[in-house]
Coordinates of C-alpha atoms and ligand atoms in Angstrom, one line a residue:
X1 CA 111.3 31.6 69.7
X2 CA 109.9 28.6 71.9
X3 CA 110.5 25.1 72.4
X4 CA 108.3 22.3 74.0
X5 CA 107.1 19.4 74.7
X6 CA 105.4 19.0 77.9
X7 CA 102.4 17.1 76.2
X8 CA 101.3 13.4 75.9
X9 CA 104.4 11.7 74.3
X10 CA 106.9 14.7 74.3
X11 CA 110.1 14.4 74.4
X12 CA 113.2 16.9 73.7
X13 CA 115.8 19.3 76.4
X14 CA 116.5 23.0 74.9
X15 CA 120.3 23.3 75.5
X16 CA 120.8 26.6 73.5
X17 CA 118.2 28.9 70.9
X18 CA 120.8 31.6 69.8
X19 CA 119.5 31.9 66.4
X20 CA 116.9 30.1 63.9
X21 CA 120.0 28.6 62.2
X22 CA 121.4 26.9 65.9
X23 CA 118.8 25.5 67.7
X24 CA 120.6 23.2 69.7
X25 CA 118.5 20.4 71.7
X26 CA 118.9 16.9 73.0
X27 CA 116.7 13.6 73.1
X28 CA 115.8 13.1 76.5
X29 CA 116.8 9.7 78.1
X30 CA 113.6 7.1 78.4
X31 CA 112.2 6.7 82.5
X32 CA 114.7 5.0 84.7
X33 CA 117.0 4.2 81.6
X34 CA 119.8 4.9 79.5
X35 CA 117.7 4.3 75.9
X36 CA 116.8 7.0 74.1
X37 CA 116.0 7.9 70.2
X38 CA 112.0 9.1 70.1
X39 CA 111.3 13.2 70.0
X40 CA 108.5 14.9 69.7
X41 CA 108.3 18.6 70.1
X42 CA 106.9 21.9 69.2
X43 CA 108.7 24.9 67.8
X44 CA 106.6 28.5 67.9
X45 CA 107.3 31.7 66.5
X46 CA 109.4 30.3 63.1
X47 CA 107.2 31.3 60.5
X48 CA 109.3 31.8 57.3
X49 CA 112.4 31.5 58.8
X50 CA 115.0 28.9 58.1
X51 CA 115.7 26.6 60.8
X52 CA 118.4 24.2 61.9
X53 CA 117.8 22.3 64.3
X54 CA 120.5 20.2 65.5
X55 CA 120.0 17.3 67.8
X56 CA 123.3 17.3 69.6
X57 CA 123.8 14.2 71.6
X58 CA 122.2 11.7 68.6
X59 CA 124.8 9.8 68.3
X60 CA 124.5 8.1 72.0
X61 CA 120.9 7.6 70.7
X62 CA 119.8 3.5 71.0
X63 CA 120.2 3.0 67.3
X64 CA 122.5 5.6 65.8
X65 CA 122.1 3.8 62.4
X66 CA 118.7 4.8 62.6
X67 CA 119.6 8.3 61.5
X68 CA 121.3 7.0 58.2
X69 CA 119.2 8.4 55.4
X70 CA 116.2 9.3 58.0
X71 CA 114.3 12.6 57.3
X72 CA 112.2 13.6 60.3
X73 CA 108.6 14.3 60.4
X74 CA 106.6 17.8 60.7
X75 CA 103.0 18.7 60.9
X76 CA 101.0 22.3 61.1
X77 CA 97.7 20.4 62.2
X78 CA 98.9 17.2 63.7
X79 CA 96.7 15.2 61.4
X80 CA 98.8 15.3 58.3
X81 CA 103.2 14.6 58.6
X82 CA 105.3 15.3 56.2
X83 CA 108.9 14.4 56.2
X84 CA 111.5 17.5 56.3
X85 CA 115.4 17.8 55.1
X86 CA 117.2 16.2 57.8
X87 CA 120.9 15.1 58.0
X88 CA 123.3 13.4 60.3
X89 CA 127.1 13.9 60.3
X90 CA 128.5 11.2 62.8
X91 CA 127.8 12.9 65.4
X92 CA 124.6 15.8 65.2
X93 CA 121.4 15.1 63.8
X94 CA 120.1 18.6 61.9
X95 CA 116.5 19.3 61.0
X96 CA 116.8 22.2 58.0
X97 CA 113.2 23.5 57.8
X98 CA 111.4 26.8 57.0
X99 CA 108.1 26.1 58.6
X100 CA 105.2 28.1 56.5
X101 CA 103.6 28.6 59.5
X102 CA 104.0 30.3 63.4
X103 CA 104.2 26.7 65.0
X104 CA 105.2 23.5 64.2
X105 CA 105.8 19.9 65.6
X106 CA 108.7 17.6 64.7
X107 CA 109.1 13.9 65.5
X108 CA 110.7 10.8 65.0
X109 CA 107.4 9.3 63.4
X110 CA 103.8 10.5 63.3
X111 CA 102.9 10.4 67.1
X112 CA 99.5 8.4 68.0
X113 CA 98.5 9.8 71.4
X114 CA 96.8 8.0 74.3
X115 CA 93.4 10.2 73.9
X116 CA 93.8 8.7 70.0
X117 CA 94.1 4.9 71.8
X118 CA 91.0 5.5 73.8
X119 CA 88.9 6.4 71.1
X120 CA 90.1 3.7 69.1
X121 CA 89.3 1.5 71.7
X122 CA 85.6 2.8 72.4
X123 CA 85.2 3.0 68.6
X124 CA 85.7 -0.4 68.2
X125 CA 83.4 -1.6 71.2
X126 CA 80.3 -0.2 69.1
X127 CA 81.0 -3.2 66.8
X128 CA 78.7 -6.0 68.1
X129 CA 81.5 -8.2 66.9
X130 CA 83.7 -6.8 69.6
X131 CA 84.1 -6.5 73.6
X132 CA 87.0 -3.8 75.4
X133 CA 87.8 -4.9 78.8
X134 CA 90.6 -4.0 80.9
X135 CA 92.7 -6.8 82.2
X136 CA 95.1 -5.3 84.5
X137 CA 97.1 -2.0 85.2
X138 CA 100.2 -0.8 84.2
X139 CA 103.1 0.8 86.4
X140 CA 101.5 3.9 86.6
X141 CA 98.2 2.4 87.2
X142 CA 96.5 3.0 83.6
X143 CA 94.2 0.5 82.5
X144 CA 95.5 -2.3 79.7
X145 CA 93.2 -2.1 77.4
X146 CA 92.3 -5.8 75.0
X147 CA 89.6 -5.8 72.6
X148 CA 88.0 -9.6 72.2
X149 CA 86.8 -9.6 68.6
X150 CA 84.3 -12.6 66.6
X151 CA 82.5 -15.3 69.1
X152 CA 84.4 -17.6 71.2
X153 CA 83.4 -21.3 70.0
X154 CA 85.2 -24.5 70.7
X155 CA 86.4 -25.2 66.9
X156 CA 87.6 -21.2 66.9
X157 CA 91.1 -20.8 66.6
X158 CA 92.6 -17.8 68.7
X159 CA 94.7 -14.9 67.2
X160 CA 96.5 -12.7 69.2
X161 CA 97.9 -9.2 68.3
X162 CA 99.6 -6.9 70.1
X163 CA 101.6 -3.6 69.3
X164 CA 103.4 -1.0 71.4
X165 CA 105.5 -2.9 73.4
X166 CA 108.3 -0.3 72.4
X167 CA 106.3 3.0 72.9
X168 CA 108.3 4.7 70.3
X169 CA 107.3 3.1 67.3
X170 CA 104.1 4.5 66.4
X171 CA 103.7 2.8 63.3
X172 CA 102.5 -0.1 65.4
X173 CA 99.3 1.7 66.0
X174 CA 98.4 2.9 63.0
X175 CA 99.0 -0.8 61.4
X176 CA 96.5 -1.6 64.4
X177 CA 94.1 0.7 63.4
X178 CA 93.9 -0.4 59.6
X179 CA 93.7 -3.6 61.4
X180 CA 90.8 -2.9 63.5
X181 CA 88.9 -1.2 60.8
X182 CA 88.8 -4.4 58.6
X183 CA 88.5 -6.9 60.9
X184 CA 84.8 -5.2 62.2
X185 CA 83.7 -4.3 58.9
X186 CA 81.0 -6.9 58.4
X187 CA 80.6 -5.9 54.3
X188 CA 84.4 -7.1 54.1
X189 CA 83.9 -10.9 53.0
X190 CA 87.5 -11.5 54.1
X191 CA 87.1 -10.4 57.8
X192 CA 83.5 -12.3 57.8
X193 CA 85.4 -15.6 56.6
X194 CA 87.9 -15.0 59.2
X195 CA 86.0 -14.4 62.2
X196 CA 83.7 -17.9 61.0
X197 CA 87.0 -19.8 62.4
X198 CA 89.1 -17.3 64.6
X199 CA 88.7 -15.1 67.5
X200 CA 90.8 -12.4 67.8
X201 CA 92.2 -10.8 71.2
X202 CA 94.3 -7.4 70.2
X203 CA 96.0 -5.3 72.2
X204 CA 96.4 -2.1 70.5
X205 CA 99.1 -0.6 73.1
X206 CA 100.6 -2.6 75.3
X207 CA 102.9 -0.2 76.8
X208 CA 100.8 3.2 77.2
X209 CA 102.4 4.6 80.1
X210 CA 105.7 4.2 78.1
X211 CA 103.9 6.2 75.0
X212 CA 102.8 9.0 77.2
X213 CA 106.6 9.5 78.9
X214 CA 107.5 9.9 75.4
X215 CA 110.1 6.9 75.7
X216 CA 111.3 4.7 72.6
X217 CA 111.8 1.7 74.2
X218 CA 110.7 1.1 78.0
X219 CA 107.8 1.1 80.5
X220 CA 107.8 3.3 83.2
X221 CA 110.0 1.2 85.2
X222 CA 112.7 1.4 83.1
X223 CA 111.8 -2.3 81.5
X224 CA 112.1 -3.2 78.3
X225 CA 108.7 -5.5 77.8
X226 CA 110.0 -7.5 75.0
X227 CA 112.6 -9.2 76.9
X228 CA 109.9 -10.0 80.2
X229 CA 108.0 -12.9 78.2
X230 CA 110.1 -16.0 80.0
X231 CA 109.4 -14.9 83.3
X232 CA 107.5 -11.3 83.5
X233 CA 107.4 -9.7 87.2
X234 CA 104.0 -8.4 88.2
X235 CA 105.5 -5.0 89.5
X236 CA 108.7 -4.4 87.0
X237 CA 106.2 -5.6 84.2
X238 CA 102.8 -6.1 84.8
X239 CA 101.8 -5.0 80.9
X240 CA 103.4 -8.5 80.0
X241 CA 102.5 -10.3 83.1
X242 CA 98.4 -9.8 82.6
X243 CA 98.8 -10.7 78.9
X244 CA 100.6 -13.7 79.5
X245 CA 97.9 -14.4 82.3
X246 CA 95.1 -13.9 79.6
X247 CA 97.0 -16.0 77.1
X248 CA 97.5 -19.0 79.0
X249 CA 93.5 -18.8 79.5
X250 CA 92.5 -18.3 76.0
X251 CA 95.2 -20.1 74.7
X252 CA 97.3 -18.6 71.2
X253 CA 97.4 -20.4 67.9
X254 CA 98.9 -17.3 66.0
X255 CA 100.5 -14.3 67.6
X256 CA 101.6 -11.3 66.1
X257 CA 103.6 -8.5 67.6
X258 CA 103.8 -5.1 66.1
X259 CA 106.8 -2.9 65.9
X260 CA 109.0 -0.5 64.1
X261 CA 112.6 -1.4 63.1
X262 CA 115.1 2.2 63.5
X263 CA 117.6 0.9 60.8
X264 CA 116.1 -1.1 58.2
X265 CA 114.0 0.4 55.3
X266 CA 111.5 -2.6 54.3
X267 CA 108.8 -4.3 56.3
X268 CA 110.0 -7.6 57.6
X269 CA 109.2 -10.5 59.8
X270 CA 111.4 -11.7 62.4
X271 CA 110.9 -15.3 62.6
X272 CA 111.3 -18.4 65.3
X273 CA 113.3 -20.8 63.6
X274 CA 115.2 -20.7 66.6
X275 CA 112.8 -21.8 69.1
X276 CA 113.3 -25.7 70.4
X277 CA 110.2 -26.9 69.0
X278 CA 110.7 -25.2 65.6
X279 CA 109.4 -28.3 63.2
X280 CA 108.5 -28.6 59.5
X281 CA 104.6 -28.2 60.0
X282 CA 105.4 -24.5 61.7
X283 CA 108.3 -24.2 59.2
X284 CA 105.5 -24.5 56.1
X285 CA 103.0 -22.3 57.9
X286 CA 105.5 -19.7 58.1
X287 CA 106.2 -20.0 54.7
X288 CA 102.7 -20.1 53.6
X289 CA 102.3 -16.6 55.7
X290 CA 105.2 -15.3 53.7
X291 CA 104.4 -15.7 50.4
X292 CA 100.5 -15.0 50.8
X293 CA 101.6 -11.6 52.4
X294 CA 103.6 -10.8 49.3
X295 CA 101.1 -11.3 47.0
X296 CA 98.7 -9.8 48.7
X297 CA 101.1 -6.2 49.8
X298 CA 104.0 -5.5 47.8
X299 CA 105.3 -3.4 51.2
X300 CA 105.8 -6.6 52.7
X301 CA 109.0 -8.8 51.6
X302 CA 111.7 -11.3 52.9
X303 CA 115.0 -10.1 51.5
X304 CA 116.0 -8.3 54.0
X305 CA 115.7 -8.9 57.9
X306 CA 117.1 -9.5 60.9
X307 CA 118.9 -12.8 59.6
X308 CA 117.8 -16.6 61.3
X309 CA 118.6 -17.8 64.6
X310 CA 120.7 -20.6 64.4
X311 CA 118.3 -24.1 65.7
X312 CA 117.7 -23.5 69.4
X313 CA 119.4 -20.5 69.9
X314 CA 116.5 -18.1 70.1
X315 CA 116.3 -15.8 72.9
X316 CA 112.6 -16.7 74.7
X317 CA 112.8 -13.9 76.5
X318 CA 111.6 -11.9 73.5
X319 CA 107.7 -11.9 73.3
X320 CA 107.2 -13.9 69.5
X321 CA 109.8 -16.8 70.5
X322 CA 108.3 -17.4 74.1
X323 CA 104.7 -17.6 72.5
X324 CA 105.9 -19.6 69.7
X325 CA 107.6 -22.2 71.7
X326 CA 105.0 -22.2 75.3
X327 CA 102.3 -22.7 72.5
X328 CA 103.7 -24.4 69.8
X329 CA 102.1 -22.3 67.2
X330 CA 103.1 -19.9 64.4
X331 CA 104.2 -16.4 66.3
X332 CA 106.3 -13.7 64.4
X333 CA 107.4 -10.2 65.1
X334 CA 106.2 -7.8 62.5
X335 CA 108.7 -4.8 61.5
X336 CA 108.1 -1.7 59.8
X337 CA 110.7 1.3 59.0
X338 CA 110.8 4.7 60.6
X339 CA 112.4 5.5 57.1
X340 CA 110.7 4.2 54.0
X341 CA 110.0 0.7 51.9
X342 CA 113.3 1.4 49.9
X343 CA 111.2 -0.6 47.2
X344 CA 108.7 1.6 47.0
X345 CA 109.4 4.9 48.4
X346 CA 107.6 7.8 48.7
X347 CA 109.7 11.2 49.3
X348 CA 107.0 13.2 50.4
X349 CA 106.2 11.4 53.4
X350 CA 108.6 8.6 53.7
X351 CA 106.7 5.1 55.6
X352 CA 103.5 6.9 56.8
X353 CA 100.3 6.6 59.3
X354 CA 98.8 5.4 55.7
X355 CA 100.9 3.0 54.5
X356 CA 101.1 1.1 58.0
X357 CA 97.1 1.1 58.1
X358 CA 97.3 -0.6 54.9
X359 CA 99.8 -3.2 56.2
X360 CA 97.7 -3.5 58.8
X361 CA 94.5 -4.3 57.0
X362 CA 96.2 -6.8 54.5
X363 CA 97.9 -9.3 57.0
X364 CA 93.8 -10.2 57.6
X365 CA 94.0 -11.5 54.1
X366 CA 97.5 -13.3 54.8
X367 CA 95.4 -15.1 57.8
X368 CA 92.2 -16.3 56.0
X369 CA 94.9 -18.7 53.5
X370 CA 96.3 -20.2 56.5
X371 CA 93.4 -19.6 59.3
X372 CA 92.7 -23.7 58.9
X373 CA 96.0 -24.8 59.4
X374 CA 96.8 -23.0 62.3
X375 CA 98.1 -25.3 64.8
Ligands
LIG1 ZN1 109.9 -2.6 68.6

């Protein structure tokens, strides 16, 4: 039996592997940080054996509540990911699985590799609507890829969509894939119409270093990028520094920051009631956004979420709050589940790349309904 994680996004450490029903592992801490929760590893030599894979340090993870009612994903071909029975006793997370092939991958959610990210960026630029460019370098010297979509014009709204500040939230990449596919489809009247009125600035992966390193939450310097927006540091959080610089150059009329949530089995949005300049205009815009999305895609809902900030109490280090504050615009954190949408569950896949993709494409319909009223 072999266990490995030395590949893009991999994360696991072996404690012991005495027998198939007693495989003991632990999740490695994020780079220069104490956070951990993302896992992604390969198990070999196991065809037909009932395996019990125990993650011994599960209770020390970033959000241990995330293990409750959670089932890990597995794949034989890294294209199709399915859920496998998983249980949590308050200490140890145990995956029970009898693999049908000799080699199998397990993960916290369907991974999205750096190569796939580069493919997406470069496939997108083949559209005459899209320009791909790097706006700076990450801590480890990788490109920070920005896609500009549509033709800038004096009266065009500027819409920013960013993803993977938290690298372990891979559903955000699948969301962006669905979003881009539809936005670049010139046979889709909704996209054509929206692009007559807006230009999009899309960052499919803000934290490529953290993604490759197999982190849940931080970049290569150990920084949680989503706490850096009030005052980003070019050394520790260059990813945010360069994005904010570009936002100031282009301006922002709407900002969507795409995430995954460990705990809640729903899709929801964290809103900006708590920012200092929140007013009636912003409130009605936010409500219009919510009600349109609920109508367009029932995977979105507003019953379950983080709860609103009290007026003036928002944390302006967080991207959506800082951008809403700085640009006086609608700015939202979109959260998808690691587990499933409890209202419309799929026991085979749980929340999946496909559902994330459809949610991403559906938000373009929402933008169409509010684009004229943005800022
Ligand atoms: Zn997040």
